[in-house]
Coordinates of C-alpha atoms in Angstrom, one line a residue:
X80 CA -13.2 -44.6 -8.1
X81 CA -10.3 -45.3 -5.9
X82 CA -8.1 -42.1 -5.3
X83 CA -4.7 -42.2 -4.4
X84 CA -3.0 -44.1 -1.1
X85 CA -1.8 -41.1 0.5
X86 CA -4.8 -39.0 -0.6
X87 CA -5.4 -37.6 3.3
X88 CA -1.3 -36.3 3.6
X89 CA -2.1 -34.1 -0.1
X90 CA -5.3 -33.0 1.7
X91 CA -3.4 -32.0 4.6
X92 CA -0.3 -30.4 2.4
X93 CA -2.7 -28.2 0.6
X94 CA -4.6 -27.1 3.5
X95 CA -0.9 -26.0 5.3
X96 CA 0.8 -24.6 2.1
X97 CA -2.3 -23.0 0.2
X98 CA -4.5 -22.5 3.5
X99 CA -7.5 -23.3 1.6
X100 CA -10.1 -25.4 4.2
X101 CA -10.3 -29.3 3.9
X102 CA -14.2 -29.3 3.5
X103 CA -13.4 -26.3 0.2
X104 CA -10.9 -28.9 -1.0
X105 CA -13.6 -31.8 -1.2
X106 CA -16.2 -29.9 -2.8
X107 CA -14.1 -28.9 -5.3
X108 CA -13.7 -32.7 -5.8
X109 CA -17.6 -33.5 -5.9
X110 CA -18.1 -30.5 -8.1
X111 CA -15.1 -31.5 -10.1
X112 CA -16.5 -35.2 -10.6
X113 CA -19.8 -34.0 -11.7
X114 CA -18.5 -31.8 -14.4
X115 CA -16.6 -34.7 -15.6
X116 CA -19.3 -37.3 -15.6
X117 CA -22.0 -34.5 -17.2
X118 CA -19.2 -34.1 -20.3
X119 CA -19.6 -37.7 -20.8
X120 CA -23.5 -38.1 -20.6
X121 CA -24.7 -34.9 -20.6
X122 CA -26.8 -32.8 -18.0
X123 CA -27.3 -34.8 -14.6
X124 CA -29.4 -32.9 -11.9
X125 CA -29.9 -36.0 -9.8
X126 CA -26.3 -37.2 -9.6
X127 CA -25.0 -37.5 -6.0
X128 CA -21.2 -37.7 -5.3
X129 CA -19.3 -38.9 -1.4
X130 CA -16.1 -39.4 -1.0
X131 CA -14.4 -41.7 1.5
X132 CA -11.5 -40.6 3.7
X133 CA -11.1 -43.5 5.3
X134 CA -11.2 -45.7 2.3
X135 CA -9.9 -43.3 -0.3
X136 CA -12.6 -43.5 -1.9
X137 CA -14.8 -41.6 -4.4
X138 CA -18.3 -43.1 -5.4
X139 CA -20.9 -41.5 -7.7
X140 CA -24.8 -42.2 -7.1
X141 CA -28.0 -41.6 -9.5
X142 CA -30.7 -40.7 -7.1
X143 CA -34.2 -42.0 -9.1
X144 CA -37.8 -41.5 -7.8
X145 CA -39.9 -45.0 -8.0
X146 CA -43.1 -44.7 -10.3
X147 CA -46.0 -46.5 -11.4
X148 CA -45.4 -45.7 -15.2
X149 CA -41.8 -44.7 -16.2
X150 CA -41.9 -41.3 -18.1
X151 CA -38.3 -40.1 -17.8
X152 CA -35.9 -42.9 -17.3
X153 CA -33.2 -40.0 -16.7
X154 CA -34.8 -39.2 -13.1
X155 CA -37.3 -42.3 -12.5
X156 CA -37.0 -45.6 -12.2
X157 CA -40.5 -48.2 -12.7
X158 CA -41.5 -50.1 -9.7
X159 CA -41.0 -53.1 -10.5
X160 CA -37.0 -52.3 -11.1
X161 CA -37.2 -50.3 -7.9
X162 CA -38.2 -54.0 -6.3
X163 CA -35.5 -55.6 -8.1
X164 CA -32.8 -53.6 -6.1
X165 CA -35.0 -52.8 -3.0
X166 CA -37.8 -55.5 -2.0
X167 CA -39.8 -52.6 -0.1
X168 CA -38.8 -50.0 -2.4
X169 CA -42.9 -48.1 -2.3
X170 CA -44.3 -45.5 -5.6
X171 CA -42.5 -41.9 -4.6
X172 CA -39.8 -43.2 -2.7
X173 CA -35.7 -42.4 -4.1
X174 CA -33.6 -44.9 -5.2
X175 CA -29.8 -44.8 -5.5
X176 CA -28.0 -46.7 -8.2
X177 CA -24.3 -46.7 -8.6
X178 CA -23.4 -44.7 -11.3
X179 CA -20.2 -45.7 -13.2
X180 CA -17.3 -43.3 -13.4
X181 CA -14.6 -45.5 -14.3
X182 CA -15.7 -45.4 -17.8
X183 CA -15.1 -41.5 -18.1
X184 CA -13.1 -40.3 -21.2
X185 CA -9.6 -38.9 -21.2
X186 CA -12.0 -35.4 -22.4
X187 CA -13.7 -36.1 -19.2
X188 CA -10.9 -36.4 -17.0
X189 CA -9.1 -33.6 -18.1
X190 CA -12.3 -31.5 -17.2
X191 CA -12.4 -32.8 -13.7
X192 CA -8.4 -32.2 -13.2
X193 CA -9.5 -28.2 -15.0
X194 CA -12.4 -28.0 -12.5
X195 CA -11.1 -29.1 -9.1
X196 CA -7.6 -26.6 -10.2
X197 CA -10.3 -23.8 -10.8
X198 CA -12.0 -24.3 -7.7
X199 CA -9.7 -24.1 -5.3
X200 CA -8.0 -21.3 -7.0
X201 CA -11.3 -19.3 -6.8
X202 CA -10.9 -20.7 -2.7
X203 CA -8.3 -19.0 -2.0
X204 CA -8.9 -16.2 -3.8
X205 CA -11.7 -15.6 -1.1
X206 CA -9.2 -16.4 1.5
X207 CA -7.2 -13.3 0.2
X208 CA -10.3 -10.9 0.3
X209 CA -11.4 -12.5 3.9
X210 CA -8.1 -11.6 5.3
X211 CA -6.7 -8.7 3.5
X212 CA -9.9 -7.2 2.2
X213 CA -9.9 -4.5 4.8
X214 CA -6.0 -4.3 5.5
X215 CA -5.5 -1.7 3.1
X216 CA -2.8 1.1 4.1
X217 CA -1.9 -1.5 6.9
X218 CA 1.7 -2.5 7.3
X219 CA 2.7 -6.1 6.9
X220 CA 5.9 -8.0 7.6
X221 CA 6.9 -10.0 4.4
X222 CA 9.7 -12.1 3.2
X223 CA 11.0 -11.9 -0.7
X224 CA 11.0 -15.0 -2.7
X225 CA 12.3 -13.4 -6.5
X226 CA 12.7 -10.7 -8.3
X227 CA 11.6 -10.8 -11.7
X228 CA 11.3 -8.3 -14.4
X229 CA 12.0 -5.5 -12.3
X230 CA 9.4 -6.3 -9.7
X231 CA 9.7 -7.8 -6.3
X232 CA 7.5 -11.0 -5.4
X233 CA 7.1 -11.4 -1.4
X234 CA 5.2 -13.5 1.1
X235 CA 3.2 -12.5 3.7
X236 CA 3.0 -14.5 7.4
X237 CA -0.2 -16.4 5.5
X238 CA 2.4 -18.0 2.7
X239 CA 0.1 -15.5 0.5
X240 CA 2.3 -14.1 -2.4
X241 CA 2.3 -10.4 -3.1
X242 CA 4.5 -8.4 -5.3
X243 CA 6.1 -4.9 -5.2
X244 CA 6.1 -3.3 -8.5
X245 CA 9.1 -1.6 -9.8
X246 CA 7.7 2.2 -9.5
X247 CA 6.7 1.4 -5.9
X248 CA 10.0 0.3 -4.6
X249 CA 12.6 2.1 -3.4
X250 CA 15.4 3.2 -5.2
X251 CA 18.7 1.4 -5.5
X252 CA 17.0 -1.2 -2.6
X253 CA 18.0 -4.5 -4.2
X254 CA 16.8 -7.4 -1.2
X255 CA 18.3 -10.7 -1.2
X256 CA 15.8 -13.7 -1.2
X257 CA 14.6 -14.5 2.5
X258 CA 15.1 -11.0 3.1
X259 CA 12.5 -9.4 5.6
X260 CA 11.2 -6.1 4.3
X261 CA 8.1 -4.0 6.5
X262 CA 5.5 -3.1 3.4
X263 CA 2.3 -1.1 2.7
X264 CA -0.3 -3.0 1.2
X265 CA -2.0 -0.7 -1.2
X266 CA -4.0 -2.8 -3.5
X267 CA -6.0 -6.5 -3.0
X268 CA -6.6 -7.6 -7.0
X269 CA -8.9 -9.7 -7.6
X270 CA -7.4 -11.4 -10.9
X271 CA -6.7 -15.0 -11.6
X272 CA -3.1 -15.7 -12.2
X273 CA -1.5 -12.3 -11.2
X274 CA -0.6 -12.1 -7.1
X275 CA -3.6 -10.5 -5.6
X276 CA -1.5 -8.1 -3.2
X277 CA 0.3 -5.5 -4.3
X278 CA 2.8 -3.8 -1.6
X279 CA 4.6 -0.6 -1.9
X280 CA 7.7 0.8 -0.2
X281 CA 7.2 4.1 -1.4
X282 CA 4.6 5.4 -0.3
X283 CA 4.3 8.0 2.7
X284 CA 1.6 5.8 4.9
X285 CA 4.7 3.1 5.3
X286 CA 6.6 6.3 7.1
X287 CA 3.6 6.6 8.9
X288 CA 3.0 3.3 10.1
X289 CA 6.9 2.9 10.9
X290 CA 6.8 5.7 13.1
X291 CA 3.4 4.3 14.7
X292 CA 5.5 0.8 15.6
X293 CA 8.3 2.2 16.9
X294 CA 7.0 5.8 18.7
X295 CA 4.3 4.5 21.4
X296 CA 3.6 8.5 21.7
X297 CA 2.3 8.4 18.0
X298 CA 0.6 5.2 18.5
X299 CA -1.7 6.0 21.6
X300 CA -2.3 9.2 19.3
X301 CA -0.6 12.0 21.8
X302 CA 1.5 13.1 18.7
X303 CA 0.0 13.4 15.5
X304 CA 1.5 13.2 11.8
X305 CA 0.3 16.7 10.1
X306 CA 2.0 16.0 6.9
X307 CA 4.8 13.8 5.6
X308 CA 6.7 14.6 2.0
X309 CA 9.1 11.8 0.8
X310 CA 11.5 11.0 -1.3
X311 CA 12.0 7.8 -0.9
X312 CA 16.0 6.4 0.0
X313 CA 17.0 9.6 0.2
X314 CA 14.8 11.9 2.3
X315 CA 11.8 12.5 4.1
X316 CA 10.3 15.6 6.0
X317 CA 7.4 15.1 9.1
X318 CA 5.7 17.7 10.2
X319 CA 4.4 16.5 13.9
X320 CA 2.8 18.4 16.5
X321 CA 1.7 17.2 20.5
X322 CA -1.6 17.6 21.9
X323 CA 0.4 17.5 25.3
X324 CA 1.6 20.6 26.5
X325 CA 4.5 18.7 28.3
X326 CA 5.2 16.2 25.6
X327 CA 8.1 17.7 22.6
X328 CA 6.8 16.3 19.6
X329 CA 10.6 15.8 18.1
X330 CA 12.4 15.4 20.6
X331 CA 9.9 12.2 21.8
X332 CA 10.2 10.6 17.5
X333 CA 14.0 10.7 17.6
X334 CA 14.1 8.9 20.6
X335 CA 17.2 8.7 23.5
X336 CA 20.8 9.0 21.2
X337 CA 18.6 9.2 17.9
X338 CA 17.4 5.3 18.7
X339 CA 13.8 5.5 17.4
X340 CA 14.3 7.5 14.0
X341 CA 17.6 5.6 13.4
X342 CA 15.2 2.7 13.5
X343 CA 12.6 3.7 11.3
X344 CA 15.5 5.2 9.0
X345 CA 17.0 1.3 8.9
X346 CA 13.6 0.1 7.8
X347 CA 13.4 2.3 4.9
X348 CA 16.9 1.4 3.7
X349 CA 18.8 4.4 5.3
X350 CA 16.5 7.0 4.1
X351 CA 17.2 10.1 6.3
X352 CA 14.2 11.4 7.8
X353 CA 13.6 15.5 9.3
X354 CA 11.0 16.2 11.9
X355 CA 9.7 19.5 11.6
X356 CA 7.7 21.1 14.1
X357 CA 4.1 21.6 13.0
X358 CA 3.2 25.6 12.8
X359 CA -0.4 26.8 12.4
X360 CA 0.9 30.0 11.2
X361 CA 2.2 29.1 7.3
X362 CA 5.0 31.8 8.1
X363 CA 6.5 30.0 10.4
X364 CA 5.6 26.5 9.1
X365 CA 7.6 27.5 6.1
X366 CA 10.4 28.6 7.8
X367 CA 10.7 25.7 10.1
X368 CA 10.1 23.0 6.4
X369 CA 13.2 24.5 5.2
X370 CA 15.2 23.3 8.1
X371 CA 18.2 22.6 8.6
X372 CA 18.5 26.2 7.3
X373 CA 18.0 29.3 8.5
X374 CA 15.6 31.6 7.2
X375 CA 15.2 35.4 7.8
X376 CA 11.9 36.1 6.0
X377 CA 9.1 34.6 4.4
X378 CA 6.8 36.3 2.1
X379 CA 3.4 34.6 0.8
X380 CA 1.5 35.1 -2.4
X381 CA -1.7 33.1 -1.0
X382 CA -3.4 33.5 -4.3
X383 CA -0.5 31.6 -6.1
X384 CA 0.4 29.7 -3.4
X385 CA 3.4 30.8 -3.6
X386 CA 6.3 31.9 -0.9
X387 CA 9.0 33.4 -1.6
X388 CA 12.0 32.8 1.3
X389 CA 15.0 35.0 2.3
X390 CA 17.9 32.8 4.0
X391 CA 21.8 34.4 4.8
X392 CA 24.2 34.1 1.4
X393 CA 26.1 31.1 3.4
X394 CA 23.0 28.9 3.9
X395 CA 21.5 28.9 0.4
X396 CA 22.7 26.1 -0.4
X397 CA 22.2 24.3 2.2
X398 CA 18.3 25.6 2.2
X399 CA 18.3 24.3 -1.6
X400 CA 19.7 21.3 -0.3
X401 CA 21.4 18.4 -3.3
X402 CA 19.3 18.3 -6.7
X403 CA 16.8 21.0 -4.7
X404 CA 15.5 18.3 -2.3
X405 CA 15.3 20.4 0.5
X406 CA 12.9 22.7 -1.2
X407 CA 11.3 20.3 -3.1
X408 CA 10.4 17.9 0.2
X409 CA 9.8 21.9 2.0
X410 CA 7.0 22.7 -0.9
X411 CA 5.3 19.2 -1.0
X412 CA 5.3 19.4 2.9
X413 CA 3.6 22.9 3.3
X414 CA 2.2 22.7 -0.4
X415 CA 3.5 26.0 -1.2
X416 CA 6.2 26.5 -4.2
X417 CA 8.7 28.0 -2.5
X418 CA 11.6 30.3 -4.1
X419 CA 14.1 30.6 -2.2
X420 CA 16.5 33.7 -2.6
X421 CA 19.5 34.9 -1.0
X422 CA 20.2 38.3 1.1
X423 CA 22.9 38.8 -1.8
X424 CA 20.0 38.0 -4.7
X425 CA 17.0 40.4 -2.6
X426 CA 20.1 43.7 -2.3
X427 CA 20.7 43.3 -6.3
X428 CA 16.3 43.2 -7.1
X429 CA 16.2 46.2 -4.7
X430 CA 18.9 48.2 -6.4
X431 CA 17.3 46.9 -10.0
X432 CA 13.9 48.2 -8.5
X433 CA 15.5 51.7 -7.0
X434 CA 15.8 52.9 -3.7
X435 CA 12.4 55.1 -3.6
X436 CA 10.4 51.7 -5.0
X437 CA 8.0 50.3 -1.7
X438 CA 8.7 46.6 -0.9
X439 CA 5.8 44.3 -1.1
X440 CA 3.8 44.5 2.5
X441 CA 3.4 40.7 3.5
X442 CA 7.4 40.1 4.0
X443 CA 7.5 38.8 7.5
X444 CA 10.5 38.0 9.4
X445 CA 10.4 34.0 10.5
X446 CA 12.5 34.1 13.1
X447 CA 12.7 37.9 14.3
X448 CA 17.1 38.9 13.5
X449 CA 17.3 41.6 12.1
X450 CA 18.9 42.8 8.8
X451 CA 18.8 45.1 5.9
X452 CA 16.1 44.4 4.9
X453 CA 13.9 43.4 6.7
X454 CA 14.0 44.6 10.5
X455 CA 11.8 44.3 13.4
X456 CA 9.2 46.9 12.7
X457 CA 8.0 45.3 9.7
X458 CA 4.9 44.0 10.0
X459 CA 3.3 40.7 9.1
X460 CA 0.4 41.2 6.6
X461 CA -0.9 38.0 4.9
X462 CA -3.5 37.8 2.5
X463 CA -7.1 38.9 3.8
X464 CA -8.2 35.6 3.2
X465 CA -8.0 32.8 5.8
X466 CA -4.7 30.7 5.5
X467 CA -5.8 27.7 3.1
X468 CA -4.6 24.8 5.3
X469 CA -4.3 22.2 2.6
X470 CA -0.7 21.7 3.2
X471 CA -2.7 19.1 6.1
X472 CA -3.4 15.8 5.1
X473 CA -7.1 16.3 3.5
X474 CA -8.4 17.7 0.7
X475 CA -6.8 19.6 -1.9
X476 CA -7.7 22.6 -3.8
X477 CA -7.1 23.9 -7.8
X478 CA -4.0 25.9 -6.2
X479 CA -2.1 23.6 -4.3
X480 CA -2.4 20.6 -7.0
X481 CA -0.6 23.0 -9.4
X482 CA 2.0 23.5 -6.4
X483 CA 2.6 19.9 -6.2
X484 CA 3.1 19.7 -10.1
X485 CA 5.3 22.6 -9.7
X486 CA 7.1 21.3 -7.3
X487 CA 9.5 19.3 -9.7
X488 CA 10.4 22.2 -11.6
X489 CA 11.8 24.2 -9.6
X490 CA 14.7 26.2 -11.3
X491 CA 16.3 27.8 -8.5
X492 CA 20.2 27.1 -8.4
X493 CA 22.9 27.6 -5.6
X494 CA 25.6 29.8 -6.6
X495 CA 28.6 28.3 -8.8
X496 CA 31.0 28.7 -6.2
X497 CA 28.8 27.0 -3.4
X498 CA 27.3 23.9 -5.4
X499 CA 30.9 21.9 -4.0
X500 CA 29.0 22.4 -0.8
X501 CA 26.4 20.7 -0.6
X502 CA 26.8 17.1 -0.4
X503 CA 29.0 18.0 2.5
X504 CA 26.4 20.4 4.0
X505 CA 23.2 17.7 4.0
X506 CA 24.8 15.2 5.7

């Protein structure tokens, strides 16, 4: 069968574009020609197929094994025939006889064009899972080709198409085709006509990764990423800590004039990004979550998992933050549900309570000022129990999942007359 004049340049084409190996390509071919000839004549075990580079050439072969006494003329071929096409053709030896494929049906055809299609889909699937199989969680530089439906199709480095689906993008982000956009690959599908890789832009390992690229002091692992709460395109909260004495874990991520977070913030569409100093003690963790606030006191219901936080009547807004994100990033990032009350809100429950009624014992000044009521006498009682330290990345317990789920109902509202404040306030 004579194949096509410019049969090497297609070979070549599909081995660039698809990155699916020459030698895959041809035996998708041969199997592709036997499936063919064995619709047309049925089972063949003993068909042999080469094909011809050089001549463009594909040539199909019977192999038969020379007998005395012919008992299956499918696989054998009698001596004296044997002699007829080889003059020292010997009993047991293998003959080859052309087989002819030019003859094959329009059915048959259509099965080989089905066959070598499927076969060097199924190739490279398995490039996919050779080269992204263990990438998960890994960052990857990919350019958009589409959108469609609501969900982004990309293209890695490989010219491997991946898509970002529309609940893992990030809000109000609309690229432009040839647009380079840093992604998380979080899934490698195995599926047939789907993409196989499925990126995502919201999720808080791209933070991560971002800040590994561009901070070489998180990279070589001399600061480490606690905990990280996002929302993505509008805000994100990093707890960080050094295992250097010397070395200021916020100070090194933002970077000379704000350079290395400004970077990162580019990347994720101008999403603004907080560093908060990693605490052990969940007092102080809290108080330094809520920043860019203030706090006076924190107070911790470890059985509920619960806080409750004292700020000055001028920052409670701003310790809210717009639509509650500040608390809400502050909860996810400690995984406590945090209530956050005014000095204002605590002197009208005291005078409620009455005057002679004891405070709960666990209130605990975050930063040591002084006021009403609390003062610097009062002293720091947690819970008997060990601190949970969930709010790490790690496992989580019965408590703080029902924090996180909390988390987005959190009912606490800024006062009337400061609500004009806040957009002004969180930038």
């Amino acid at each position: 069968m004579k194949l096509h004049a410019n049969f090497t340049a297609f070979l070549q084409e599909i081995e660039s574009t698809r990155g699916v190996p020459r030698a895959r390509i041809l035996e998708a071919l041969v199997e592709g020609l036997r499936a063919a000839y064995e619709k047309s004549y049925g089972p063949t075990p003993n068909l042999e197929v080469e094909i011809s580079l050089q001549t463009s050439e594909i040539e199909a072969f019977l192999s038969k094994r020379v007998v005395e006494q012919l008992a299956d003329p499918q696989t054998e071929i009698a001596l004296a025939d044997a002699r007829e096409i080889d003059a020292s053709a010997e009993v047991d030896d293998s003959i080859l006889l052309q087989a002819d494929v030019s003859a094959l049906g329009n059915l048959a055809v259509h099965t080989f064009k089905q066959r070598v299609k499927s076969l060097i889909r199924e190739a490279e699937r398995e490039k996919v899972l050779e080269l992204y199989g263990d990438r998960l969680y890994e960052m990857i530089n990919c350019t958009v080709l589409y959108t469609e439906r609501g969900d982004i199709y990309v293209e890695t480095p490989d010219k491997i198409e991946g898509i970002i689906p529309y609940k893992e993008q990030i809000p109000r982000e609309r690229p432009q085709p040839y647009h380079r956009l840093k992604c998380l690959l979080i899934d490698v599908r195995n599926v047939r006509k789907a993409p196989m890789l499925v990126f995502s832009r919201a999720h808080n390992d791209l933070l991560r990764e971002l800040m590994a690229n561009e901070i070489p002091e998180v990279r070589e692992n001399n600061i480490e990423i606690v905990a990280i709460a996002r929302d993505p395109g509008f805000r994100s909260k990093v707890a960080v800590r050094s295992k250097l004495s010397e070395l200021d874990p916020v100070g090194s991520c933002i970077g000379s004039r704000g350079i290395r977070i400004t970077a990162i913030s580019h990347d994720l569409n101008d999403e603004k990004i907080d560093l908060v100093l990693y605490k052990e003690d969940p007092f102080e963790f809290i108080a330094e979550a809520l920043s860019p606030a203030k706090v006076l006191s924190v107070e911790i219901f470890e059985d509920e998992r619960r806080g409750v936080v004292v700020v000055p009547d001028d920052q409670i807004s701003l310790a809210i933050g717009k639509g509650w994100r500040n608390v809400k990033l502050a909860s996810k990032l400690t995984r406590y549900y945090l209530d956050v009350k005014s000095v204002a809100e605590i002197a009208a429950e005291q005078a409620d309570k009455g005057a002679d009624e004891d405070e709960p014992t666990n209130l605990a000044l975050a930063d040591g000022d002084e006021d009403d009521f609390a003062s610097d006498e009062l002293e720091r009682k947690p819970s008997e129990e060990e601190p949970d330290e969930t709010y790490m990345d790690g496992p989580e317990d019965e408590n703080s999942e029902t924090v996180l789920e909390a988390v987005d109902e959190v009912t606490v509202e800024p006062p009337e007359e400061e609500a004009d404040q806040l957009d002004g306030e969180e930038e």
